Amino acid sequence: MAFGLAMTIFGVTLSTQQVVLLGLAVVFGFYMAWNIGANDVANAMGTSVGSGALTLKQAVILAGILEVAGAVFAGGHVADTMRGKIVDLSLFNSQTNNGPVVLACGMLAALLAAGIWLQIASYFGWPVSTTHSIVGALVGFGIAFGGLSAVNWSFHGGVGSIVLSWVISPLLSAVIAYTIFRFLRRQILFSPHPIRAARRWAPLLTFAVLFTMMLVLLFKGLQNVGMDRQPVYVNLVIAAAIGLVGAAICRLLVVRLREETTTGQTRQANDYYLAMTLNKAVKQLARLRQGTTGATQQEVARILQEIERLPINRKADEELSATNREYQQVERMFGYLQILTAGFVAFAHGANDVANAIGPMSAVVQTVLKGVIAAKSEVPLWALLTGGVGIVIGLATWGWRVIETIGRRITELSPSRGFSAEFATAITVLAASKLGLPISTTHTLVGAVMGVGLARGISALNLNALRDIAISWLITIPAGAGLAVVFFFTLRAIFV
């Protein structure tokens, strides 16, 4: 029988209560992992699908392989019981008789509450933070058991740091993504000779991407296997070496790109530059008109009217992107870079965020089997595999909902725009992790996509979609907490 097999494997005699708790831990942990895949994997693949660099099927296959690989090989065999010490564990040690069972009920309540909230968010296509979801559920469980004082509300590793991340994450990544995309537009995409510009800049971009993504992988994606504990210079050398190899390969490939710019397309590129320069001049003159009076104001107004009459094609960038074959070749190049960044993000996500499901699940298993309450819980290989498979199934079944929001609803994406967003996300995550800033990968990516849209003007953004996303972020912790309170009291009434 299954129970007999379980007793043999764990080497202990299990009561009916223990068997039920362990069964619920596996089921709820898998359910949470499924919802992580449905909601959070869009961080890696949403922009790639939205830009057309990958089809949804290709994204599911690629993410599936890398997410499971990250979870199993780099997911770590030790997980935080309380995801950053949100709840004081000493409260459970003080109850010598029921402490372990109460903790197990709380962890089960947190898994179920976070999973349900994520499923609701995924149904509506809201990209929310899975880490914030499980933390919110733990907050609810902590308050239900020990009151407000049982929860760490501080801005240093507590709930306060999560509130900070709501602001820091999207704003920082939006600024970086805006800067990157504006640079790409000016230096490559809308230059008179995009292929020549790509030959000059592509190797440098490839080096920058590989260098940054390798550091993200070494410091964040592989931290569970100790790579972040190496001397910093070792990781820098590894990242630089891989970046140089990638840049050399890129240099060989971009040489094959064919220059096909016609006289008409060159004229379109020049029109774009003229339009961009004039738009800046118009903004400056408009400010000058507001700050002056009398004859000076009238003269500025006259100059503005003259500029408006100039026969400049204000939509030259749109027409250029639609007709210039060199532009299209360069966009395909950015598509490959985007897939590269998405692969790194997927692996790092599988290595790190699988802990949101298997951490509480493993805590229940350890507490029920050994009666031990510890800040760290041992994570067996089967738990890592369960989490990885759950994430992949969630992505394959419901992942398209949030991918649709990230990739298409916020703003229209092309490979260069998607690359800018992914690269900005990686830079932000790397910088924040080394500076100790609280950050959410989900919020970071949404901010980066918003920054890319802003580079084309506020009209390029879907403000209704951004409003819905912001509201979903604000209610994530209260929603998880409220559900956890209900489930905790229910489970405690059954098992304690």
XYZ file of N, CA and C in Angstrom, residues 40-45 54 59-71 213 216-217 221 338-354 391-392 395 422 441:
138
model
N 3.810 33.351 -12.946
C 5.127 33.968 -12.814
C 6.068 33.696 -13.979
N 5.857 32.603 -14.722
C 6.788 32.284 -15.811
C 6.646 33.285 -16.957
N 5.561 34.046 -16.956
C 5.438 35.122 -17.950
C 6.570 36.131 -17.814
N 7.211 36.182 -16.618
C 8.383 37.053 -16.455
C 9.455 36.724 -17.477
N 9.623 35.438 -17.759
C 10.664 35.015 -18.685
C 10.194 35.046 -20.132
N 8.962 34.617 -20.385
C 8.537 34.358 -21.753
C 7.513 35.341 -22.313
N 9.204 34.239 -30.172
C 8.842 32.852 -29.935
C 7.337 32.689 -30.065
N 7.705 28.785 -26.528
C 7.981 29.347 -25.210
C 7.720 28.319 -24.111
N 6.635 27.561 -24.243
C 6.303 26.541 -23.248
C 7.382 25.464 -23.207
N 7.850 25.033 -24.382
C 8.881 23.986 -24.430
C 10.194 24.494 -23.826
N 10.620 25.681 -24.271
C 11.881 26.235 -23.770
C 11.817 26.489 -22.273
N 10.751 27.138 -21.831
C 10.614 27.421 -20.402
C 10.490 26.133 -19.602
N 9.781 25.156 -20.157
C 9.613 23.885 -19.456
C 10.942 23.225 -19.160
N 11.801 23.158 -20.167
C 13.114 22.530 -19.983
C 13.951 23.291 -18.969
N 14.011 24.618 -19.120
C 14.893 25.421 -18.274
C 14.349 25.590 -16.855
N 13.030 25.678 -16.712
C 12.454 25.800 -15.375
C 12.721 24.535 -14.553
N 12.484 23.364 -15.158
C 12.730 22.115 -14.438
C 14.222 21.964 -14.134
N 15.074 22.310 -15.115
C 16.517 22.225 -14.893
C 16.940 23.141 -13.746
N 16.428 24.367 -13.737
C 16.770 25.288 -12.665
C 16.289 24.797 -11.310
N 15.069 24.244 -11.268
C 14.507 23.770 -10.005
C 15.271 22.567 -9.466
N 23.741 38.645 -17.722
C 22.922 37.478 -17.427
C 23.716 36.412 -16.677
N 23.779 37.516 -13.123
C 22.473 37.231 -12.514
C 22.380 35.748 -12.160
N 22.828 34.904 -13.083
C 22.769 33.461 -12.862
C 23.693 33.046 -11.713
N 20.653 32.971 -9.632
C 20.123 31.686 -10.088
C 20.844 30.490 -9.504
N 16.831 38.323 -27.454
C 15.719 38.260 -26.509
C 15.487 36.831 -26.028
N 15.568 35.871 -26.947
C 15.409 34.465 -26.564
C 16.511 34.057 -25.589
N 17.724 34.567 -25.827
C 18.848 34.268 -24.937
C 18.569 34.775 -23.530
N 18.128 36.014 -23.407
C 17.841 36.566 -22.088
C 16.676 35.828 -21.428
N 15.664 35.461 -22.219
C 14.516 34.735 -21.666
C 14.937 33.390 -21.098
N 15.873 32.717 -21.765
C 16.354 31.431 -21.273
C 17.052 31.563 -19.930
N 17.890 32.579 -19.785
C 18.564 32.814 -18.506
C 17.545 33.087 -17.404
N 16.562 33.933 -17.710
C 15.551 34.296 -16.702
C 14.755 33.068 -16.290
N 14.409 32.193 -17.251
C 13.635 30.994 -16.942
C 14.416 30.058 -16.019
N 15.690 29.871 -16.297
C 16.503 28.991 -15.452
C 16.615 29.565 -14.041
N 16.907 30.861 -13.949
C 17.031 31.493 -12.637
C 15.708 31.452 -11.882
N 14.601 31.596 -12.607
C 13.281 31.549 -11.971
C 13.015 30.169 -11.395
N 13.312 29.122 -12.175
C 13.110 27.773 -11.675
C 13.960 27.491 -10.448
N 15.182 28.042 -10.423
C 16.082 27.812 -9.298
C 15.629 28.521 -8.034
N 15.013 29.694 -8.184
C 14.683 30.517 -7.018
C 13.221 30.431 -6.598
N 12.307 30.655 -7.533
C 10.910 30.800 -7.146
C 10.203 29.485 -6.892
N 10.832 28.354 -7.254
C 10.229 27.080 -6.880
C 10.157 26.962 -5.356
N 5.316 23.748 -12.067
C 5.498 25.030 -12.748
C 5.290 24.878 -14.249
N 5.849 23.820 -14.830
C 5.732 23.606 -16.280
C 4.279 23.348 -16.686
N 2.354 26.583 -16.597
C 2.656 27.407 -17.772
C 1.935 26.885 -19.006
N 13.594 42.932 -21.264
C 14.230 41.801 -20.588
C 15.611 42.183 -20.050
N 10.695 40.544 -9.180
C 10.976 40.336 -10.599
C 9.759 40.658 -11.452
